[in-house]
Short mmCIF file of C-alpha atoms in Angstrom, two decimals:
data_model
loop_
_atom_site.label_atom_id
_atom_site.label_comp_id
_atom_site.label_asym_id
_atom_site.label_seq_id
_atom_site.Cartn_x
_atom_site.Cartn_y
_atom_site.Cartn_z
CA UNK A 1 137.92 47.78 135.16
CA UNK A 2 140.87 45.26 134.15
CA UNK A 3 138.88 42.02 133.70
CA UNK A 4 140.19 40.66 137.10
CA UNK A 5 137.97 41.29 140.44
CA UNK A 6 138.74 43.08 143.58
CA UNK A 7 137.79 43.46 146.49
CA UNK A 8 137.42 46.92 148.17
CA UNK A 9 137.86 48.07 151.40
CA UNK A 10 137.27 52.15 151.11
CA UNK A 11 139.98 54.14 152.79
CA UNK A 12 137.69 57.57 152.36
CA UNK A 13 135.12 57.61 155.16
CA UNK A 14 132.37 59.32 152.21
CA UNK A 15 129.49 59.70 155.10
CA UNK A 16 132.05 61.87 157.56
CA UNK A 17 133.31 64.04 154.94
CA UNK A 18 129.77 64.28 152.90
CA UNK A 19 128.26 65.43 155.99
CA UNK A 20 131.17 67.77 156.83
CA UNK A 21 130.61 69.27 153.59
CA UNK A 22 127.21 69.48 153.31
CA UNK A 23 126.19 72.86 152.52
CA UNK A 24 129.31 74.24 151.40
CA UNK A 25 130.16 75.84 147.94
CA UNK A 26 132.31 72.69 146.78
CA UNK A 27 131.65 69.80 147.82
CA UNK A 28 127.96 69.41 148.80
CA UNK A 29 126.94 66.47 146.46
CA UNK A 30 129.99 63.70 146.44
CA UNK A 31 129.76 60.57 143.61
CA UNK A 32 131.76 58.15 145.28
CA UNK A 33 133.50 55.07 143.66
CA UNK A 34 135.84 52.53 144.67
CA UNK A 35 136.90 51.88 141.05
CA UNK A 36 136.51 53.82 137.94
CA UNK A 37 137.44 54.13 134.31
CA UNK A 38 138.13 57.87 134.96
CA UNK A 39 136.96 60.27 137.32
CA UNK A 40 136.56 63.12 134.53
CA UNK A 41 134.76 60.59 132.06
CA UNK A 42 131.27 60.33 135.16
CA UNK A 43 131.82 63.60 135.63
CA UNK A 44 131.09 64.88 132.16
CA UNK A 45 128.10 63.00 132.28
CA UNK A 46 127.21 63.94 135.45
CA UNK A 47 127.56 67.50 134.17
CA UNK A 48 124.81 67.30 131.66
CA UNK A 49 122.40 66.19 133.32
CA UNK A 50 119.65 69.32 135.19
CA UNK A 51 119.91 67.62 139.08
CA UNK A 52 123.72 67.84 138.98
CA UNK A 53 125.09 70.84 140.71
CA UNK A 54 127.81 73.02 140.25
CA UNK A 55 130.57 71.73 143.05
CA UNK A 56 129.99 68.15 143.01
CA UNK A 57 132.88 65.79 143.27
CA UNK A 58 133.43 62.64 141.52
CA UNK A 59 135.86 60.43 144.12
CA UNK A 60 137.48 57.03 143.57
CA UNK A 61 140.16 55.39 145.14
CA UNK A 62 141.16 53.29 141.80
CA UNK A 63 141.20 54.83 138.26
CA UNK A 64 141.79 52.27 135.44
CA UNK A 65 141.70 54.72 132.36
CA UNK A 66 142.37 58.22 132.76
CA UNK A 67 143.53 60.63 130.21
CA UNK A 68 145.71 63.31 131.21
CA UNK A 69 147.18 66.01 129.43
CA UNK A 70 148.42 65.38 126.07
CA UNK A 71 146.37 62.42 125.77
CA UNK A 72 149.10 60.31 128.00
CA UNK A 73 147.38 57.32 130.37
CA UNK A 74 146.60 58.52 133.59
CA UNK A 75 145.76 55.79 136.01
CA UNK A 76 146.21 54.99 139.75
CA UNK A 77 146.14 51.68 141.22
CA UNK A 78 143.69 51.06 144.62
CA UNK A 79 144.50 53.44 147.53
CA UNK A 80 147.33 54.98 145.81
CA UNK A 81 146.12 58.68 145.23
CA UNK A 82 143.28 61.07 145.72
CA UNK A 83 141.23 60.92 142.55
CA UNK A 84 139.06 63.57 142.04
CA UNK A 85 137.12 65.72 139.46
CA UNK A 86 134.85 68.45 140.71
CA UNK A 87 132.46 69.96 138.29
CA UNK A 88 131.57 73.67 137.68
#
């Protein structure tokens, strides 16, 4: 995060889609932040550790240091895009 603080209202209802979700193929297990570095960077961790399951999402609604493709910045200021990395 930038140094500065926010304050975070989420826009994703995480319970209501969680629960909608629950038991399917992608999507069953949902990490859920309202502001992160990257979305990709948790999700490689996530991914080695044993409890973490193939299909689970890693969701923000701010992203303050992405990397995209060809190493360019890839970030996304609060409630501006759908940021999410699903591992498999």
């Amino acid at each position: 995060m930038t140094g500065h603080a926010h304050t975070y209202s989420p826009l994703l209802n995480i319970t209501k889609i969680a629960l909608a979700l629950q038991g399917a193929t992608i999507g069953h297990n949902i990490e859920y932040q309202a502001s992160l570095p990257s979305t990709m960077q948790l999700a490689a961790t996530l991914a080695t550790q044993r409890a973490t399951r193939s299909g689970m999402l890693v969701v923000a609604e701010e992203q303050t240091a992405g990397i995209g493709r060809m190493r360019r910045s890839w970030e996304a200021p609060y409630a501006q895009a759908l940021l999410v990395s699903l591992i498999l």
